[in-house]
CSV table of C-alpha atoms in Angstrom, one decimal:
chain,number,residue,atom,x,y,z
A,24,UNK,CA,-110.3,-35.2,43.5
A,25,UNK,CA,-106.6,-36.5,44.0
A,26,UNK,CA,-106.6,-38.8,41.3
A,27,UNK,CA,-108.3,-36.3,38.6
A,28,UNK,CA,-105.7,-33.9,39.4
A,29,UNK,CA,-103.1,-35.9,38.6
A,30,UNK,CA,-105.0,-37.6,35.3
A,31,UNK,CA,-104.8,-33.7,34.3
A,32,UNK,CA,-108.4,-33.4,35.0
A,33,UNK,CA,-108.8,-31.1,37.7
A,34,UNK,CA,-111.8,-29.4,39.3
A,35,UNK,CA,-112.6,-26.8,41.9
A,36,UNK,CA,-114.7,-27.7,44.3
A,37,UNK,CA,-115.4,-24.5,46.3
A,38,UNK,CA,-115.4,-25.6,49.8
A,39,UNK,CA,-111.6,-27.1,49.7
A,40,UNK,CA,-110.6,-24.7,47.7
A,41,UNK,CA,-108.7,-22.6,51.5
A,42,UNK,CA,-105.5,-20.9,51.3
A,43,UNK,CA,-103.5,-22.5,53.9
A,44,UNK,CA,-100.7,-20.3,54.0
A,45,UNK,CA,-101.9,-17.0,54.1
A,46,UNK,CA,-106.0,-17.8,54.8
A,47,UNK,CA,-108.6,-15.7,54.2
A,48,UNK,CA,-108.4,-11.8,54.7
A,49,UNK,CA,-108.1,-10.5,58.5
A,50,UNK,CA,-111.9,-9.3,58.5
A,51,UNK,CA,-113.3,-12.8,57.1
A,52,UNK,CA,-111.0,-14.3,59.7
A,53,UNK,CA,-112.1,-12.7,61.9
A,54,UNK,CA,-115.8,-12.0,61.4
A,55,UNK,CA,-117.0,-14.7,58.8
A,56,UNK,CA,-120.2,-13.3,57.2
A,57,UNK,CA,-121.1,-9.6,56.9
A,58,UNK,CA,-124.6,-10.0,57.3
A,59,UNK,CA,-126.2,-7.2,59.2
A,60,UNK,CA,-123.7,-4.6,58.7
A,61,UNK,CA,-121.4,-4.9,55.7
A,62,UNK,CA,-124.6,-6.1,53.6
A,63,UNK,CA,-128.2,-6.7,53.9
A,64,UNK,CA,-130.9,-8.3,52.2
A,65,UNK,CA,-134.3,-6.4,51.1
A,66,UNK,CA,-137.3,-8.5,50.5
A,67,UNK,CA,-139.7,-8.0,47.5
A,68,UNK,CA,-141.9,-5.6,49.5
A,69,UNK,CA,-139.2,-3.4,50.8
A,70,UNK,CA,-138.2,-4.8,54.3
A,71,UNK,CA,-134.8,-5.2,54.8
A,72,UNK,CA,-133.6,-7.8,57.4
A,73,UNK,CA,-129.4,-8.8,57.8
A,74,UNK,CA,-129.5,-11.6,55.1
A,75,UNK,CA,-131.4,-13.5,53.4
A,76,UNK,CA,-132.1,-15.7,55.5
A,77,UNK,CA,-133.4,-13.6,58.4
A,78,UNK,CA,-136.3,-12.5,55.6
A,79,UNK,CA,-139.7,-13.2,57.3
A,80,UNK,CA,-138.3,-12.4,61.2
A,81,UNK,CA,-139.7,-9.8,62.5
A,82,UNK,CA,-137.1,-9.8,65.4
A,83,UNK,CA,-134.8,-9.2,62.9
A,84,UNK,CA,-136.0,-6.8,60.2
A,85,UNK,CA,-134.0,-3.5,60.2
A,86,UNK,CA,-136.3,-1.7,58.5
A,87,UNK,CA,-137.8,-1.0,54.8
A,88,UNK,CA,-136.4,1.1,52.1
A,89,UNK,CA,-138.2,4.1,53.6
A,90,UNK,CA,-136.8,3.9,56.8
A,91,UNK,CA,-134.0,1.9,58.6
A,92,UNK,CA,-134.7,1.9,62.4
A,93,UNK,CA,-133.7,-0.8,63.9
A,94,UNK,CA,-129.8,-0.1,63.7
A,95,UNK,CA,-129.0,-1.2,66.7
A,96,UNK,CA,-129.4,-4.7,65.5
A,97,UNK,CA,-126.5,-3.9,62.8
A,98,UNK,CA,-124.3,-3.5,66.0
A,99,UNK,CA,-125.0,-6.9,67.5
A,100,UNK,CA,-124.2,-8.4,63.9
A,101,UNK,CA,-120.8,-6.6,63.3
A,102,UNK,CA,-120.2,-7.3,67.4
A,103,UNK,CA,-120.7,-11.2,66.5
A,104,UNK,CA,-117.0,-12.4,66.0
A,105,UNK,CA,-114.2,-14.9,67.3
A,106,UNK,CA,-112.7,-12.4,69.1
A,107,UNK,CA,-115.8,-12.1,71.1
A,108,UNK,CA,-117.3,-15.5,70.9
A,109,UNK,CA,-116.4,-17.7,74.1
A,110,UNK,CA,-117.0,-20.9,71.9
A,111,UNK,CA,-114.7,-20.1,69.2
A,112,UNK,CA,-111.7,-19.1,71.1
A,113,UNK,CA,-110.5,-22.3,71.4
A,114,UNK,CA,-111.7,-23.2,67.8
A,115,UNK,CA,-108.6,-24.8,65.9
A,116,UNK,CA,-110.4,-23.8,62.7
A,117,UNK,CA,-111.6,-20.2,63.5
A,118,UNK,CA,-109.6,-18.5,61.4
A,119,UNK,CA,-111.0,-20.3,58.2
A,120,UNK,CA,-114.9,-20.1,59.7
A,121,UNK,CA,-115.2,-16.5,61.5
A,122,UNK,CA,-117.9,-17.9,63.6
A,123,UNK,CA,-120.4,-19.6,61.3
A,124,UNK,CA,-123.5,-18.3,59.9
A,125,UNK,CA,-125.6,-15.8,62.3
A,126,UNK,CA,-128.6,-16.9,60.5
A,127,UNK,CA,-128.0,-21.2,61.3
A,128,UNK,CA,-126.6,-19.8,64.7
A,129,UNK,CA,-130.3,-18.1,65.4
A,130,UNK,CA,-132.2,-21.3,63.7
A,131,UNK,CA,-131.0,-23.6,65.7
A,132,UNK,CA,-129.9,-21.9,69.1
A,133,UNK,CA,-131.7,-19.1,68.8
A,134,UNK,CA,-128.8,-17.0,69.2
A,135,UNK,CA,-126.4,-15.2,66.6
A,136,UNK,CA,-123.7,-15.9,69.1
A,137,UNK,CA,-123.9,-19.5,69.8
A,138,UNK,CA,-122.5,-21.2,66.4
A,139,UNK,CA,-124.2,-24.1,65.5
A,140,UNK,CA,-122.3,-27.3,66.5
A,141,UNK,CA,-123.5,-29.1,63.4
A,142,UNK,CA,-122.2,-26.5,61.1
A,143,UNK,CA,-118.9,-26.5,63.9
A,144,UNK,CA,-117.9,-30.1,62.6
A,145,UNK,CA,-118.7,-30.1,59.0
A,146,UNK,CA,-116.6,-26.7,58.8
A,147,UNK,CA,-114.0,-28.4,60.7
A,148,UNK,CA,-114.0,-32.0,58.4
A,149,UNK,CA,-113.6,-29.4,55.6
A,150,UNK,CA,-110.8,-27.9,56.7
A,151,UNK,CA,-109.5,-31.0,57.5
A,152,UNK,CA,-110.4,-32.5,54.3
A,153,UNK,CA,-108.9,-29.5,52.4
A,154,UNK,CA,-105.8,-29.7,54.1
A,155,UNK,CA,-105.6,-33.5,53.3
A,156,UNK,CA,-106.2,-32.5,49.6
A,157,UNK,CA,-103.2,-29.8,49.4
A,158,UNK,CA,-100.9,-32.3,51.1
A,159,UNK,CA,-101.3,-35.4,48.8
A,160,UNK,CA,-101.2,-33.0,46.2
A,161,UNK,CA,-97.9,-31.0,47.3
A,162,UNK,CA,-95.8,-34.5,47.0
């Protein structure tokens, strides 16, 4: 990425592509996703569950187009955040992840609020590697 930079061939590659000096926005600091209460997804027959990739589980459907019922659930999504998380406060790289995804969270802990340890380091070797990136590229 380095060397095509400096050839004058540059590309963005999404993931590195961090603002390291003033970060992402207070919220996305702070919250990550909005799945479950800043947006939602609705399925083809009208359910509507926190994202897409809650579709299909029951436990999380909030309702159909017809009737939202299950807000209560919208709480527990806009309530998942770094602030409140006991394994992110320490997180050196919070500020850029906001938590993870709720939806790999639930997968594979079955828990919104237990980030996915997996998905911990590759966000962290991202950060890392984006930081890397701007440094050789800053001299």
């Amino acid at each position: 990425m380095n060397q095509r930079e400096k050839q004058g061939k540059p590309f963005n590659f999404f993931h590195f592509d961090i603002d390291l000096e003033a970060g992402p926005c207070t919220a996305r600091r702070i919250k990550g996703c909005g799945a479950g209460y800043e947006y939602a997804a609705v399925a083809p027959n009208g359910d509507i569950y926190p994202c897409h990739q809650f579709v299909g589980n029951l436990n999380y459907k909030l309702g159909d187009v017809h009737n939202i019922s299950k807000k209560n659930l919208m709480r527990d999504f806009f309530d998942n955040n770094i602030i409140l998380n006991e394994a992110c406060k320490t997180c050196w790289v919070k500020y850029f992840c906001g938590g993870g995804c709720a939806a790999n969270n639930f997968n594979f802990n079955q828990n919104i609020r237990e980030p996915y340890e997996t998905a911990c380091e590759m966000e962290k070797k991202r950060v890392e590697c984006a930081i890397a990136v701007q440094a050789v590229l800053s001299v």
